[in-house]
CSV table of C-alpha atoms and ligand atoms in Angstrom, one decimal:
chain,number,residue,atom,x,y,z
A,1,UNK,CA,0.0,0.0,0.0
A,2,UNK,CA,1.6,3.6,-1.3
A,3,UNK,CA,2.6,6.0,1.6
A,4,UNK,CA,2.7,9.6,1.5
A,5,UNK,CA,5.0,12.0,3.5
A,6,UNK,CA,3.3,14.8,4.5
A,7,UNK,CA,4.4,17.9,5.9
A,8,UNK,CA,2.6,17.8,9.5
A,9,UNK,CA,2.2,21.5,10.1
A,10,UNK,CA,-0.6,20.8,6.9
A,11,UNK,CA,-1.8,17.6,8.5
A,12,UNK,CA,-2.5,19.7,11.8
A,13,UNK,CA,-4.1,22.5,10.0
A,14,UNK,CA,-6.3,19.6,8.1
A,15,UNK,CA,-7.3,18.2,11.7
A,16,UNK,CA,-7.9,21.7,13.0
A,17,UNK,CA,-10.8,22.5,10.0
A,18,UNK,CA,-12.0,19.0,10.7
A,19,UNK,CA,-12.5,19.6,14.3
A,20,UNK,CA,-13.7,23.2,14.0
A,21,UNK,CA,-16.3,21.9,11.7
A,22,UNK,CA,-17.5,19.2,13.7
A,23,UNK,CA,-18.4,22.5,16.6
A,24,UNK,CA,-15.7,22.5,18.8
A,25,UNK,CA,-14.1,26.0,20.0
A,26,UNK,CA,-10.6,26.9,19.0
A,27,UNK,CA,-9.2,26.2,22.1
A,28,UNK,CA,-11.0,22.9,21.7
A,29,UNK,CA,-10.2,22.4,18.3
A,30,UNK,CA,-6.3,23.0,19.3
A,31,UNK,CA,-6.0,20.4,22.3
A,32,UNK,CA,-7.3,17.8,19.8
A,33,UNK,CA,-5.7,18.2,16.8
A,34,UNK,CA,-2.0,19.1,19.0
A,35,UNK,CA,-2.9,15.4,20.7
A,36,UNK,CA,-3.5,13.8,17.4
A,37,UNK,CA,-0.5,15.2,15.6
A,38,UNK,CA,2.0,14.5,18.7
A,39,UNK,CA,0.5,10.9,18.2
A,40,UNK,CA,1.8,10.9,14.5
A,41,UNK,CA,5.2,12.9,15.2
A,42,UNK,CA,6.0,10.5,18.1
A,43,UNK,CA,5.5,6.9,16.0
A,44,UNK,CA,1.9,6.0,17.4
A,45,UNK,CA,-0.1,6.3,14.1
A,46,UNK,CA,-3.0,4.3,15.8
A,47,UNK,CA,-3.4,7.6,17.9
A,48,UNK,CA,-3.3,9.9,15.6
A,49,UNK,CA,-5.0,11.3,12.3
A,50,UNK,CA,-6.4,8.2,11.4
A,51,UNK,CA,-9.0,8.4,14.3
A,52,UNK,CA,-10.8,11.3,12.8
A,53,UNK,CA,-13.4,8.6,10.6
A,54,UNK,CA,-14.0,6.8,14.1
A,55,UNK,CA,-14.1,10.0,16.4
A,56,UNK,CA,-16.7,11.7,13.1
A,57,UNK,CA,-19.1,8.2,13.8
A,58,UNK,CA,-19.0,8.8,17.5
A,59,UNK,CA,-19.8,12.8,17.3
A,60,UNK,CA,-22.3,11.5,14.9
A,61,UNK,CA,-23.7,8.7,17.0
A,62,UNK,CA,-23.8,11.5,20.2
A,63,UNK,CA,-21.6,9.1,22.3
A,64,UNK,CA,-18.9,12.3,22.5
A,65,UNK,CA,-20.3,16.0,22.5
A,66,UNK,CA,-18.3,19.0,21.5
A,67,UNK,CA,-17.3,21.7,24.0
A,68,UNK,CA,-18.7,19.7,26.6
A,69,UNK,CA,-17.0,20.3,29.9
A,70,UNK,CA,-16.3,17.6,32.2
A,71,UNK,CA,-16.5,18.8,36.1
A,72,UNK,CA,-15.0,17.5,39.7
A,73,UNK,CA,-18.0,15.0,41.3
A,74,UNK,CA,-15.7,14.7,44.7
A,75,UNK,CA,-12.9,15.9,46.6
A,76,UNK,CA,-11.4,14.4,49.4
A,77,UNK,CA,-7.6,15.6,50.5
A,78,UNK,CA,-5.8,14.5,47.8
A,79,UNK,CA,-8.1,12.2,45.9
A,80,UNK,CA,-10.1,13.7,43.1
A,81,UNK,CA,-13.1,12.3,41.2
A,82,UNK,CA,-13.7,13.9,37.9
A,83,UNK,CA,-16.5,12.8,35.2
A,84,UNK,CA,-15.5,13.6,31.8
A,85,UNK,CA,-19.4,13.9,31.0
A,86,UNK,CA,-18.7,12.7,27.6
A,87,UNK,CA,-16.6,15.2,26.6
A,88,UNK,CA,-13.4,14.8,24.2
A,89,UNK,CA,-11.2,12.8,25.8
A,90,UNK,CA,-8.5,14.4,24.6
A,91,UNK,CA,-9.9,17.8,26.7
A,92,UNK,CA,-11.1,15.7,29.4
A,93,UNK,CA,-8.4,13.8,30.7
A,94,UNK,CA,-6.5,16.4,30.4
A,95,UNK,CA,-8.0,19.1,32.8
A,96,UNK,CA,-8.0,15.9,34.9
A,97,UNK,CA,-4.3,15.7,34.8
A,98,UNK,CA,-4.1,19.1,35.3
A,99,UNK,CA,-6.3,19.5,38.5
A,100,UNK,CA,-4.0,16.2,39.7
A,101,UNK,CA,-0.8,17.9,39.0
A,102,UNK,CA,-2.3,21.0,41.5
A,103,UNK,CA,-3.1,18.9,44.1
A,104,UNK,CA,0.3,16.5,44.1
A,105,UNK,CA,2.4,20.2,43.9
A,106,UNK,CA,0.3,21.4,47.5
A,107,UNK,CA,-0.1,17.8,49.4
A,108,UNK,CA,2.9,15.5,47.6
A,109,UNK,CA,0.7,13.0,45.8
A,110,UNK,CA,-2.8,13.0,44.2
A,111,UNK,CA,-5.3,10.3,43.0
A,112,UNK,CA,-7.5,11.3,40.3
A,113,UNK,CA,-10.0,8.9,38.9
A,114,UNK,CA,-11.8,9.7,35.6
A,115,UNK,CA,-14.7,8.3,34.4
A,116,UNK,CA,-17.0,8.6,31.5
A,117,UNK,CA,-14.8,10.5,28.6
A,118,UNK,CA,-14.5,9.4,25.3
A,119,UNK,CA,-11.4,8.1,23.9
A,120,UNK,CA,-8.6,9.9,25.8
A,121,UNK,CA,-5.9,9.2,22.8
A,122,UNK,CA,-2.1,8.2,23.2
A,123,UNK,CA,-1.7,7.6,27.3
A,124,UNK,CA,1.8,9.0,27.0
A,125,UNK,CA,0.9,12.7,26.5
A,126,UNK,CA,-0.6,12.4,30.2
A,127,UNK,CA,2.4,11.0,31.3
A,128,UNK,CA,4.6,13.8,29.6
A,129,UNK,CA,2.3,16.7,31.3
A,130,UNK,CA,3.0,15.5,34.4
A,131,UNK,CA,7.1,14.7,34.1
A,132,UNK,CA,7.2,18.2,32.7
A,133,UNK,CA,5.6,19.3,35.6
A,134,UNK,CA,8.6,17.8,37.9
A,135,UNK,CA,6.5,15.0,38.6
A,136,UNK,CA,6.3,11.2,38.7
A,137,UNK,CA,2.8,9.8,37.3
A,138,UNK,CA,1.3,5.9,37.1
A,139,UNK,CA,-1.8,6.0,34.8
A,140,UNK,CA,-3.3,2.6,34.6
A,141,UNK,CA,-6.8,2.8,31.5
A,142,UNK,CA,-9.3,0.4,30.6
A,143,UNK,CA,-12.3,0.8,27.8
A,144,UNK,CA,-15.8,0.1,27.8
A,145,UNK,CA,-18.8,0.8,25.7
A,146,UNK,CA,-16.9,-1.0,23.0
A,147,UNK,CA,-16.3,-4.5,21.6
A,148,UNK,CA,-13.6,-6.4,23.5
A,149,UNK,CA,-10.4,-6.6,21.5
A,150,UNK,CA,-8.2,-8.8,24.2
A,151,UNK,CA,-8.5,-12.3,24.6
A,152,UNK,CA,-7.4,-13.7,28.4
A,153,UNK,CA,-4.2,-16.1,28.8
A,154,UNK,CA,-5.5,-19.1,28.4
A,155,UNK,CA,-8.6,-18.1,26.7
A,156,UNK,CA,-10.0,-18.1,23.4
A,157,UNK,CA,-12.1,-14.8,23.0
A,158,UNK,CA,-11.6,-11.4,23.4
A,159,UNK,CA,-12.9,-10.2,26.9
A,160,UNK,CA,-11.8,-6.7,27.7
A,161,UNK,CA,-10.1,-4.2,25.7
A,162,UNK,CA,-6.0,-3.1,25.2
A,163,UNK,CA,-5.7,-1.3,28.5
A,164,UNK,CA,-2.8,0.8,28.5
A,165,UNK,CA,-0.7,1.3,31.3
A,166,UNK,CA,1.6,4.5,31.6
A,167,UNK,CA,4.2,5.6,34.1
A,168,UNK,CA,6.4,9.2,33.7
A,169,UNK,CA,9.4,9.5,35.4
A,170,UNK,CA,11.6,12.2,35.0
A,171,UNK,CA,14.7,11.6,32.9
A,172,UNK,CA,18.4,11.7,32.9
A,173,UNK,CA,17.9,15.3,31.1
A,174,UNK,CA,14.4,17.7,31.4
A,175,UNK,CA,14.2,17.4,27.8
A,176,UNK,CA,14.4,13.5,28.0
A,177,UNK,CA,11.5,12.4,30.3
A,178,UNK,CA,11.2,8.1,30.8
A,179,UNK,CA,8.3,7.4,29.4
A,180,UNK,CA,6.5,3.9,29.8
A,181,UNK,CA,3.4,4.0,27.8
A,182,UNK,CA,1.8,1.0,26.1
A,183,UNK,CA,-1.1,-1.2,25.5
A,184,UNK,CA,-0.8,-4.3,27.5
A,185,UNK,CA,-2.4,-6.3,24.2
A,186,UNK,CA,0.6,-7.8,22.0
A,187,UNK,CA,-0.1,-4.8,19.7
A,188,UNK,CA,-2.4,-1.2,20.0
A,189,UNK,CA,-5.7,-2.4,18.3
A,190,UNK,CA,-5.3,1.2,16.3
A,191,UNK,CA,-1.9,-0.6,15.2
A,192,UNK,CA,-4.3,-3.6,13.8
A,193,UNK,CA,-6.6,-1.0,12.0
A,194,UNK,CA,-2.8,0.3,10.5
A,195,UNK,CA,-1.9,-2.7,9.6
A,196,UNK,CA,-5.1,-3.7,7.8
A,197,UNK,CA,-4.8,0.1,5.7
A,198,UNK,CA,-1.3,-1.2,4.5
A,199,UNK,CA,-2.3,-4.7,3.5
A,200,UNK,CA,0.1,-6.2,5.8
A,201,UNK,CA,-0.3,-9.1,8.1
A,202,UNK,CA,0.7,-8.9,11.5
A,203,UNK,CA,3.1,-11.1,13.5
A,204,UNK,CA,3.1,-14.8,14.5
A,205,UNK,CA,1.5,-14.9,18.0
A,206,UNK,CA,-0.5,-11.6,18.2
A,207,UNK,CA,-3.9,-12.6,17.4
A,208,UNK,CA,-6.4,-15.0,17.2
A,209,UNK,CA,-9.2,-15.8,14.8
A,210,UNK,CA,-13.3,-15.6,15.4
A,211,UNK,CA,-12.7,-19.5,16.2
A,212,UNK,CA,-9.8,-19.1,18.7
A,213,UNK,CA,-7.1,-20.1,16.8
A,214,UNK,CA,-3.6,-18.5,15.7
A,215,UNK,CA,-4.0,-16.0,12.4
A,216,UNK,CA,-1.4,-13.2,11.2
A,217,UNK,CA,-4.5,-11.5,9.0
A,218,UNK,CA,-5.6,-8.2,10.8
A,219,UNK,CA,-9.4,-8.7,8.9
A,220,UNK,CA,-9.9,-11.0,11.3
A,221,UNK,CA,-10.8,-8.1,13.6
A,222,UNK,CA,-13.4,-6.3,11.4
A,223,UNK,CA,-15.1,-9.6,10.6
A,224,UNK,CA,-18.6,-10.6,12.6
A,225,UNK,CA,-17.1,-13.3,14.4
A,226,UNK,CA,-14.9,-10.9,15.7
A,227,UNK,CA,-10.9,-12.3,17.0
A,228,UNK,CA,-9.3,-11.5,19.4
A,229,UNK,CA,-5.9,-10.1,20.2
A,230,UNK,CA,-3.6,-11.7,22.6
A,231,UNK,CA,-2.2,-10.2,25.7
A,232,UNK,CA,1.7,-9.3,25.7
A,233,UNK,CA,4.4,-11.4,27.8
A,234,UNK,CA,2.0,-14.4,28.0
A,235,UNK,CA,0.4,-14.4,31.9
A,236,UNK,CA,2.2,-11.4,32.9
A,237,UNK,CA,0.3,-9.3,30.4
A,238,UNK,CA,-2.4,-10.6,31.5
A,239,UNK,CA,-2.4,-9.9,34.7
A,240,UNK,CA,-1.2,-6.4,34.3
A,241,UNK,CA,-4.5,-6.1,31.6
A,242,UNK,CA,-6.6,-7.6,34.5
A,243,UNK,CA,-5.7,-4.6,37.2
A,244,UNK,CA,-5.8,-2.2,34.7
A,245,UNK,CA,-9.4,-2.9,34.1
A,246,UNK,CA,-10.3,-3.3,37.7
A,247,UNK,CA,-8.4,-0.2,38.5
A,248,UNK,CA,-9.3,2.5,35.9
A,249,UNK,CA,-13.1,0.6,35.2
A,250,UNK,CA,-14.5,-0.1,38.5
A,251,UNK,CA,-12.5,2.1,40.9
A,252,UNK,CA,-12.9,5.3,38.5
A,253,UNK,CA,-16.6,4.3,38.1
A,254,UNK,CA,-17.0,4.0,34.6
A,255,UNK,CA,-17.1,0.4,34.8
A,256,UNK,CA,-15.7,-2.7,33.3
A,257,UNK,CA,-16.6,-4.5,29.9
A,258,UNK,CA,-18.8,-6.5,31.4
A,259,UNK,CA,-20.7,-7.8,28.7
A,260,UNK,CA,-23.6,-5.0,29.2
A,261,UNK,CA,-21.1,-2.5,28.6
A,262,UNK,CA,-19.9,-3.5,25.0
A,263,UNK,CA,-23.1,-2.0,22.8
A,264,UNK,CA,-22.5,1.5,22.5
A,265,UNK,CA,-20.7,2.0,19.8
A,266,UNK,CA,-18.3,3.8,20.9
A,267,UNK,CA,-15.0,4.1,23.3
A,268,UNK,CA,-15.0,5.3,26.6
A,269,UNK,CA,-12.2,5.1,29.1
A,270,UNK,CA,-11.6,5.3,32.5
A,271,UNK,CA,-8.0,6.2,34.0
A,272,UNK,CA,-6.9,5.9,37.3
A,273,UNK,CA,-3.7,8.6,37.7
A,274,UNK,CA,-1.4,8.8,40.7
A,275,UNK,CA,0.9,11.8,40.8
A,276,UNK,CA,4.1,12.2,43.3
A,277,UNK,CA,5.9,14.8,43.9
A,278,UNK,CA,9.4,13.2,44.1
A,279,UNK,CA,11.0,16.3,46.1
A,280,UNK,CA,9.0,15.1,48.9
A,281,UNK,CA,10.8,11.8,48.9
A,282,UNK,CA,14.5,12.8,47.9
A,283,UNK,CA,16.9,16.0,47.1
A,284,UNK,CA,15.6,16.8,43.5
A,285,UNK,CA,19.4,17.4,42.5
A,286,UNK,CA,20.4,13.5,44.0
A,287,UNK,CA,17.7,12.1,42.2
A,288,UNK,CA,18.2,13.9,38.8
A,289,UNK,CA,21.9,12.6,39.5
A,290,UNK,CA,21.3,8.9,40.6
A,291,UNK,CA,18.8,8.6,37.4
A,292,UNK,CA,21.0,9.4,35.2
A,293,UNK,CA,23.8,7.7,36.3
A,294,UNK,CA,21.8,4.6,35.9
A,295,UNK,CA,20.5,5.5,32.7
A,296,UNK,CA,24.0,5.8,31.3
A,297,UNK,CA,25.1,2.6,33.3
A,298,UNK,CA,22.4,0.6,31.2
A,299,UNK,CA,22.6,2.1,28.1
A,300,UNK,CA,26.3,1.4,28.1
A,301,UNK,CA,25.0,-2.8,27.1
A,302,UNK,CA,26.7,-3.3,24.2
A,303,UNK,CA,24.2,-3.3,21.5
A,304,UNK,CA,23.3,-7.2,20.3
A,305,UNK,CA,23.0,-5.3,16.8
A,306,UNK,CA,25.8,-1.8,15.8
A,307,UNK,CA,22.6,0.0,14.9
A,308,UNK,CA,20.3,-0.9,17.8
A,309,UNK,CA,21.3,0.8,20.7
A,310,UNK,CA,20.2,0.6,24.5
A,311,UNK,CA,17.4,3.2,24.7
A,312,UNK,CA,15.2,4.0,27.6
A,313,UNK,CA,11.5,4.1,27.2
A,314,UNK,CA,10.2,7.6,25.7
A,315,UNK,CA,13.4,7.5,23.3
A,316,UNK,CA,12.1,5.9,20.5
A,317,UNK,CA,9.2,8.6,20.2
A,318,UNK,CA,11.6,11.3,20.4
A,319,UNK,CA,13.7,9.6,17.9
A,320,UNK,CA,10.6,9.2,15.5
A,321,UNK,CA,9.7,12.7,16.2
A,322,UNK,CA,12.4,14.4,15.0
A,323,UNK,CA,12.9,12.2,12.0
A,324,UNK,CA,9.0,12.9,11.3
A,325,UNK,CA,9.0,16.8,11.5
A,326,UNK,CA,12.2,17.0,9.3
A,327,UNK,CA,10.9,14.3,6.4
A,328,UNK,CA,7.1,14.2,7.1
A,329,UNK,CA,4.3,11.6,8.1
A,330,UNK,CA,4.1,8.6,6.4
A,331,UNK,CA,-0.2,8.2,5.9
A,332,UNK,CA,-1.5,5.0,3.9
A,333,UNK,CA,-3.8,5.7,1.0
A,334,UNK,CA,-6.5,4.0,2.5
A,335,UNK,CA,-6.3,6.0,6.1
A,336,UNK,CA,-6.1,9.0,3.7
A,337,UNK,CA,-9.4,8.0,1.5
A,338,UNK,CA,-11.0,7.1,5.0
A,339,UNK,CA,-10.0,10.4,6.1
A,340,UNK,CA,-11.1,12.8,3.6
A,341,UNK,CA,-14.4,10.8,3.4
A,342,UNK,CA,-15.1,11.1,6.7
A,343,UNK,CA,-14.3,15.3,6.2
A,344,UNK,CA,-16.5,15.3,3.1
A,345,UNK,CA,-19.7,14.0,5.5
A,346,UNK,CA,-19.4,17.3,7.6
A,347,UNK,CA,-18.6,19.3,4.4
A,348,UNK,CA,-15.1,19.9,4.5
A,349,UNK,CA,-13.0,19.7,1.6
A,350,UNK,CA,-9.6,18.1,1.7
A,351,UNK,CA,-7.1,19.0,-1.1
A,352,UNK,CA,-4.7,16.8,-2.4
A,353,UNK,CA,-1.7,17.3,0.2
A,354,UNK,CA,1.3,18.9,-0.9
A,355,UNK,CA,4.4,16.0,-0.1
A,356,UNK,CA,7.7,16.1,1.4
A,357,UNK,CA,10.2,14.8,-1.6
A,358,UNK,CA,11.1,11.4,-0.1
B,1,LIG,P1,4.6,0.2,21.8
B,1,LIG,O1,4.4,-1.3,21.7
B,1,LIG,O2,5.2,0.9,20.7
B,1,LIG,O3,5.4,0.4,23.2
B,1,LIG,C1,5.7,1.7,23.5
B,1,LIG,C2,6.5,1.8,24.7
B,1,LIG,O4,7.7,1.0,24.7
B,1,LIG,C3,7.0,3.2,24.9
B,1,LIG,O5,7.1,3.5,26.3
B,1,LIG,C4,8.4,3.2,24.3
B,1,LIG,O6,9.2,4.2,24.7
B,1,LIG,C5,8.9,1.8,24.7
B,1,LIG,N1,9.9,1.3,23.9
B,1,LIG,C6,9.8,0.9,22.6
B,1,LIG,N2,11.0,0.5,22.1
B,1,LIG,C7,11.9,0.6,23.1
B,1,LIG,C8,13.3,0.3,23.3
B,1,LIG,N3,14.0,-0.2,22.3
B,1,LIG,N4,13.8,0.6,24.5
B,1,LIG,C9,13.1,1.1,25.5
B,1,LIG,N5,11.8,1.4,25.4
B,1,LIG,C10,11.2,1.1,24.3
B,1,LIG,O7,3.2,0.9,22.1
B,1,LIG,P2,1.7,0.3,22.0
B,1,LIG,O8,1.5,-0.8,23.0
B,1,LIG,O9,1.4,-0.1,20.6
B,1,LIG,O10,0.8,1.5,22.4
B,1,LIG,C11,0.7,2.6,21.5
B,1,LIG,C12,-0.1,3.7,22.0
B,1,LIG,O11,-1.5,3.3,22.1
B,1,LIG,C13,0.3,4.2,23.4
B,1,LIG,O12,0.5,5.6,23.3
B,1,LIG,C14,-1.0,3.9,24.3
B,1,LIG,O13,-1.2,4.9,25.3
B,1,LIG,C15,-2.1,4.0,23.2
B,1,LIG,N6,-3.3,3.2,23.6
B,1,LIG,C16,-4.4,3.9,24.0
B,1,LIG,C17,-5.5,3.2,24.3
B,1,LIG,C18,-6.8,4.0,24.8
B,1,LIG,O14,-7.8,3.3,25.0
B,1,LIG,N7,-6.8,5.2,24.9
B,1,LIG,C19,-5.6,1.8,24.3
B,1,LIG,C20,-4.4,1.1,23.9
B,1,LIG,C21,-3.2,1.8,23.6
């Protein structure tokens, strides 16, 4: 499947007349598409532009509303409750974050638990807010109101969805934050959706047909008897799947995919985030210090391969990044088609992009 390069300043401006279209305010309009685009820049392509079809259905469907504010249901010392009423996720987890980053800076820590937002987007940016902020984060998501994607270990069908788990630290340098953010499912199920665009199969040992059994074809996903994707590192993805889900579904109070939960039509997540201030535990300066003297202890490994070396989690985004806004972003025909259709249905005219030279 063909790829085009594409300047992202005129992918971002594309999101931004999507979004202003679909009635969101400019201030609106710029948390998503900056989200989205970040998303793309950093390597996660399942997070970025190529949700616009899916998040046009869902506006469309009224399971998210557009300059809807999400609001604080409880507040007790340093544990917060906020309901993202529905509201872009994107806008809505992040005032969350924001309100948890407050508290943690008076009181040293803060739990927040939101419920009820739609799709809250690439789990990393959270963590990034809150290691620029000085501090350390855990954010532990599940999904309802959606199919399940993820089958258990030692099951057969998909049960719950790709829960992502993220934790921030910060990093060896300010401008190089650690960054653990992934989806405890062998891959993103936006990386299936990729992978379908392109015509590619997927590896040996991620999913599993509508009959249970072992298939590299990413259809298998989209087809009635829906597959199922397996969790990463055998049991021990697993597990870390299972807290997620009991940790951002039923202790934020959105809820779990249980199966009453799976109809909607839609993607709502819940995210438990727990915010420390590390200054309250050690001398800023000897932490800053011991990190990265540990960091440059471990990515001292001689490399198994010249060209692959150690990294630290967040790397490879900032890696892609850079390579991305210098040569472009690589979009699929078919994510491109999908897109500009989905523009066209709220009367918004897409122009043939203008492409980087590869
Ligand atoms: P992934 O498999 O690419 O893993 C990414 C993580 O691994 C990052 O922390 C990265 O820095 C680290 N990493 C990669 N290579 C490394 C190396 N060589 N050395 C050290 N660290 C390395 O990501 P994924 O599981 O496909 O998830 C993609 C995105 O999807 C994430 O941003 C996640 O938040 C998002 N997601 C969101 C939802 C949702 O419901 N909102 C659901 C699932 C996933």
């Amino acid at each position: 499947m063909p790829l085009m390069l594409i300047d992202h300043a005129e992918l971002h401006r594309m999101a931004s007349r999507i979004f202003e279209a679909a009635g969101s305010s400019p201030e609106e309009v710029r948390v998503i598409a900056d989200h989205l685009l970040e998303a793309n820049l950093r390597g996660h392509d399942s997070h970025g532009v190529g949700l616009i079809p899916t998040y046009l259905q869902h506006l469309a469907n009224g399971t998210v509303l557009a300059n809807r504010k999400g609001r604080v249901v409880s507040e007790d010392g340093p544990l917060i409750v906020y309901d993202g009423e529905r509201a872009w996720g994107q806008v809505a987890a992040r005032e969350a974050v924001m309100l948890g980053i407050a508290r943690a800076r008076q009181t040293g820590v803060a739990v927040v638990a939101l419920r009820n937002p739609h799709h809250i987007g690439r789990v990393g940016t959270y963590g990034e807010i809150c290691a620029d902020a000085g501090l350390v984060s855990f954010h532990f998501v599940n999904v309802t109101d959606a199919r399940p994607a993820v089958a258990p270990w030692r099951g057969t069908d998909a049960r719950f969805s790709t829960n992502p788990v993220c934790i921030a630290i910060p990093g060896p340098a300010p401008e190089r934050p650690i960054i653990l953010d992934m989806a405890t499912s062998m891959i993103a199920m936006g990386k299936v959706r990729v992978a379908r665009n392109k015509g590619e199969q997927l590896k040996p040992g991620t999913l599993l047909d509508g009959d249970g059994k072992p298939t590299t074809d990413p259809n298998a996903m989209y087809r009635q008897s829906r597959g199922a994707v397996l969790t990463f590192g055998e049991h021990k993805g697993y597990a870390l799947a299972f807290v997620c889900e009991m940790l951002a579904g039923a202790l934020c109070g959105s809820g779990t995919m249980r199966p009453e939960r799976q109809g909607r039509g839609t993607a709502t997540n819940g995210m438990l985030t727990i915010l420390i201030d590390p200054s309250r535990l050690v001398d800023r300066e000897w932490l800053r210090e011991e990190i990265a003297a540990m960091t440059a202890y471990i990515t001292a490994s001689p490399p198994a391969h010249p060209d692959e070396p150690v990294l630290i989690p967040g790397d490879p985004e900032r890696g892609t990044r850079a390579q991305r806004i210098a040569n472009g972003v690589p979009i699929d025909d078919e994510t491109w088609r999908e897109i500009t259709a989905a523009a066209r249905s709220i009367n918004v005219l897409i122009e043939t992009p203008r492409l980087k030279p590869q």
